[in-house]
Amino acid sequence: MTQAPLLIAHGLTAGYGKMDILQDVSLEVHAGEIVSVIGPNGAGKSTAFKTIVGFLRPRRGRVIFNGQEITGVRPDLVLRRGLAYVPQGRIGFPQMTVLENLEMGAYTERNPARVAEALERVYALFPILGERRRQKAGTMSGGEQQMVAIARALMTSPRLILLDEPSLGLSPKFVTLIFDKLLEMKRGGFTLMVVEQNATRAPRLRPGARQEPLRGAGPAAAGRPGGEAVVSRRVIIWWS
């Protein structure tokens, strides 16, 4: 019997004000996969993530996570159900220490023992965070701050993590390190969905990945010559 997808987004139409950025977009993520969403600026990649986790309410369409509908559910309640989100830009609390940032990621967890276990798991994945847990996050490099952002999302042991352009603005050294850590997270049992503009880098997470177009058109193709070619650059790549 085929296992049902962990995440299903069906027919999503959403945007800002009166403008629809997503138009009838559908996608699926299965447990244990890394799914990379690749496309040009304006294709709606980040908007899709914001709609899935509840920061935007879709005008049409549904989001099903772990067999339950979460369409329009508040982001904090989505997190409690096991769906974590790492937004673009290494958003954190720069005046707080690394440890305090990580503890903020576990604000939904009331069991101190489970928080301690999560910290141990995070420090094993990112040893430098354990070494610098008393350092203010804002004094760290961009790559190290991205580690803090990812680690904070891990503090609730989510079933699925959405990461919006985790390599944005990083040096080549940290880009390689972050992608290596994503693979390590997958081997540890996490399911990941990653927005990435670096189309030459993302597929290297696993050679021979199956590629399919993101179903549904966005305004990036509207009214432009060769619009279908633009849409075809919006790709989802599945890793089993």
Coordinates of C-alpha atoms in Angstrom, one line a residue:
M1 CA 0.0 0.0 0.0
T2 CA 1.4 3.4 -1.0
Q3 CA 2.0 5.7 1.9
A4 CA 0.1 9.0 1.7
P5 CA 2.1 12.2 1.3
L6 CA 3.1 14.0 4.5
L7 CA 2.2 17.3 2.9
I8 CA -0.4 18.1 0.2
A9 CA -1.0 21.5 -1.2
H10 CA -3.8 21.5 -3.7
G11 CA -5.0 24.3 -6.0
L12 CA -3.5 27.1 -3.9
T13 CA -4.2 30.6 -5.1
A14 CA -2.8 33.3 -2.8
G15 CA -1.1 36.7 -2.8
Y16 CA -0.9 40.1 -1.3
G17 CA -3.7 42.7 -1.6
K18 CA -5.5 42.1 -4.8
M19 CA -2.5 40.5 -6.6
D20 CA -2.4 36.7 -6.9
I21 CA 1.2 35.5 -6.7
L22 CA 0.2 31.8 -6.6
Q23 CA -2.4 30.6 -9.1
D24 CA -3.7 27.1 -8.7
V25 CA -0.5 25.6 -7.4
S26 CA -0.2 22.0 -6.2
L27 CA 2.6 20.0 -4.7
E28 CA 3.3 17.0 -2.5
V29 CA 6.0 16.0 0.0
H30 CA 6.5 12.4 1.2
A31 CA 8.1 11.5 4.5
G32 CA 11.9 11.1 4.4
E33 CA 12.4 13.3 1.3
I34 CA 14.3 16.4 0.5
V35 CA 12.2 18.4 -1.9
S36 CA 13.9 21.4 -3.5
V37 CA 11.8 24.2 -5.1
I38 CA 13.8 26.0 -7.7
G39 CA 12.7 29.1 -9.8
P40 CA 13.4 32.7 -10.6
N41 CA 12.5 35.7 -8.6
G42 CA 8.8 36.4 -8.6
A43 CA 7.8 32.8 -9.3
G44 CA 6.0 32.6 -5.9
K45 CA 8.4 30.2 -4.1
S46 CA 8.4 32.1 -0.8
T47 CA 4.7 32.9 -1.1
A48 CA 4.0 29.2 -1.4
F49 CA 5.8 28.5 1.9
K50 CA 4.1 31.4 3.7
T51 CA 0.7 30.1 2.5
I52 CA 1.5 26.5 3.6
V53 CA 2.5 27.5 7.2
G54 CA -0.3 30.0 7.7
F55 CA 1.2 33.4 7.3
L56 CA -1.0 33.9 4.2
R57 CA -4.5 32.6 3.9
P58 CA -5.2 31.2 0.4
R59 CA -8.1 32.6 -1.6
R60 CA -8.6 29.1 -2.9
G61 CA -7.1 25.7 -2.3
R62 CA -6.3 23.4 0.6
V63 CA -3.2 22.4 2.6
I64 CA -3.2 18.9 4.2
F65 CA -0.4 18.0 6.7
N66 CA 0.0 14.6 8.3
G67 CA -3.6 13.7 7.3
Q68 CA -5.2 16.9 8.8
E69 CA -6.3 20.0 7.1
I70 CA -4.3 23.1 8.1
T71 CA -5.5 25.6 5.5
G72 CA -5.4 29.1 7.1
V73 CA -4.4 27.7 10.6
R74 CA -2.2 30.1 12.6
P75 CA 1.6 29.5 12.3
D76 CA 2.1 28.8 16.0
L77 CA -0.6 26.1 15.8
V78 CA 0.9 24.7 12.6
L79 CA 4.3 24.5 14.4
R80 CA 2.6 22.5 17.3
R81 CA 1.5 20.0 14.7
G82 CA 5.0 19.4 13.6
L83 CA 5.5 21.7 10.6
A84 CA 8.5 24.1 11.1
Y85 CA 9.5 27.1 9.0
V86 CA 12.9 28.8 8.5
P87 CA 12.2 32.1 6.7
Q88 CA 14.6 33.8 4.3
G89 CA 17.1 36.1 5.8
R90 CA 18.4 34.4 8.9
I91 CA 15.7 36.0 11.1
G92 CA 16.6 35.7 14.7
F93 CA 17.2 37.6 18.0
P94 CA 20.6 39.2 17.6
Q95 CA 20.8 40.6 21.2
M96 CA 20.1 37.2 22.6
T97 CA 22.6 34.4 23.1
V98 CA 22.7 31.3 20.9
L99 CA 21.2 29.3 23.7
E100 CA 18.4 31.8 24.2
N101 CA 17.6 31.7 20.5
L102 CA 17.4 27.9 20.6
E103 CA 15.2 28.0 23.7
M104 CA 12.9 30.4 21.9
G105 CA 12.5 27.7 19.2
A106 CA 11.2 25.4 21.9
Y107 CA 8.6 27.7 23.3
T108 CA 5.8 25.3 22.5
E109 CA 7.5 22.5 24.5
R110 CA 6.6 22.3 28.2
N111 CA 8.7 19.3 29.1
P112 CA 12.2 20.5 30.2
A113 CA 13.7 17.0 29.6
R114 CA 12.6 17.1 26.0
V115 CA 14.1 20.6 25.6
A116 CA 17.4 19.3 26.9
E117 CA 17.3 16.4 24.5
A118 CA 16.6 18.7 21.6
L119 CA 19.6 20.9 22.6
E120 CA 21.8 17.8 22.7
R121 CA 20.6 16.8 19.2
V122 CA 21.2 20.4 17.9
Y123 CA 24.7 20.6 19.4
A124 CA 25.6 17.2 17.9
L125 CA 24.6 18.5 14.4
F126 CA 26.1 22.0 14.9
P127 CA 29.0 21.6 17.4
I128 CA 30.0 25.2 17.0
L129 CA 26.6 26.3 18.5
G130 CA 27.4 24.4 21.7
E131 CA 30.8 26.0 21.9
R132 CA 29.3 29.4 21.4
R133 CA 26.0 29.0 23.2
R134 CA 26.8 32.0 25.5
Q135 CA 27.7 34.3 22.5
K136 CA 25.2 36.9 21.3
A137 CA 23.8 35.6 17.9
G138 CA 24.2 39.0 16.3
T139 CA 27.9 38.9 16.6
M140 CA 28.2 35.7 14.6
S141 CA 29.0 35.4 10.9
G142 CA 26.1 35.0 8.4
G143 CA 26.8 31.3 8.0
E144 CA 26.8 30.8 11.8
Q145 CA 23.5 32.8 12.1
Q146 CA 22.0 30.5 9.5
M147 CA 23.0 27.5 11.6
V148 CA 21.2 29.1 14.6
A149 CA 18.1 29.6 12.5
I150 CA 18.0 26.0 11.3
A151 CA 18.8 24.7 14.8
R152 CA 16.0 26.8 16.3
A153 CA 13.5 25.0 13.9
L154 CA 14.8 21.6 15.1
M155 CA 14.0 22.3 18.7
T156 CA 10.5 21.0 18.4
S157 CA 11.5 17.8 16.5
P158 CA 9.3 18.7 13.6
R159 CA 8.1 16.1 11.1
L160 CA 8.7 18.6 8.2
I161 CA 10.9 21.6 7.9
L162 CA 10.5 24.3 5.2
L163 CA 13.7 26.3 4.6
D164 CA 13.5 29.4 2.5
E165 CA 16.8 30.0 0.6
P166 CA 19.1 28.8 3.4
S167 CA 22.2 29.6 1.3
L168 CA 21.2 33.2 0.5
G169 CA 24.1 35.6 1.0
L170 CA 26.5 33.0 2.4
S171 CA 30.2 32.4 1.4
P172 CA 30.9 29.3 -0.7
K173 CA 32.4 27.6 2.4
F174 CA 29.1 28.0 4.3
V175 CA 26.9 27.1 1.4
T176 CA 28.7 23.8 1.2
L177 CA 28.5 23.3 4.9
I178 CA 24.7 24.1 5.1
F179 CA 23.9 21.7 2.3
D180 CA 26.0 19.0 4.0
K181 CA 24.0 19.6 7.2
L182 CA 20.7 19.3 5.3
L183 CA 21.8 15.9 4.0
E184 CA 22.8 14.9 7.6
M185 CA 19.4 16.0 8.8
K186 CA 17.8 13.8 6.2
R187 CA 19.9 10.8 7.2
G188 CA 18.7 11.6 10.8
G189 CA 15.1 11.1 9.7
F190 CA 14.0 14.6 9.0
T191 CA 11.8 15.6 6.0
L192 CA 12.9 18.8 4.3
M193 CA 11.5 21.2 1.7
V194 CA 13.9 23.8 0.5
V195 CA 13.5 26.9 -1.6
E196 CA 16.8 27.5 -3.5
Q197 CA 17.7 29.8 -6.4
N198 CA 21.0 28.0 -6.8
A199 CA 19.8 25.5 -9.4
T200 CA 23.3 24.2 -10.0
R201 CA 23.8 23.5 -6.4
A202 CA 20.5 22.2 -5.1
P203 CA 20.3 19.1 -7.4
R204 CA 23.7 18.0 -6.0
L205 CA 22.0 17.0 -2.8
R206 CA 21.4 13.8 -4.7
P207 CA 22.4 13.0 -8.3
G208 CA 19.7 11.7 -10.7
A209 CA 16.8 13.4 -9.0
R210 CA 13.4 13.2 -10.7
Q211 CA 12.3 16.6 -11.8
E212 CA 8.7 17.8 -12.3
P213 CA 7.2 21.2 -13.0
L214 CA 5.4 23.0 -10.1
R215 CA 1.8 22.7 -11.2
G216 CA 0.1 26.0 -11.6
A217 CA 1.2 29.3 -13.2
G218 CA 2.1 32.5 -11.4
P219 CA 2.3 36.1 -12.5
A220 CA 6.0 35.7 -13.5
A221 CA 4.7 34.2 -16.7
A222 CA 1.6 36.4 -17.2
G223 CA 1.6 38.6 -20.3
R224 CA 5.2 37.9 -21.2
P225 CA 6.5 36.4 -24.4
G226 CA 7.7 32.8 -23.7
G227 CA 5.7 32.7 -20.5
E228 CA 5.5 29.0 -20.6
A229 CA 9.3 28.8 -20.5
V230 CA 9.3 30.9 -17.4
V231 CA 6.8 28.6 -15.7
S232 CA 8.9 25.5 -16.7
R233 CA 11.8 26.9 -14.8
R234 CA 9.7 26.6 -11.6
V235 CA 10.7 23.0 -10.6
I236 CA 10.2 20.7 -7.8
I237 CA 12.9 18.0 -7.4
W238 CA 12.1 14.9 -5.4
W239 CA 14.6 12.9 -3.4
S240 CA 13.3 9.5 -2.2

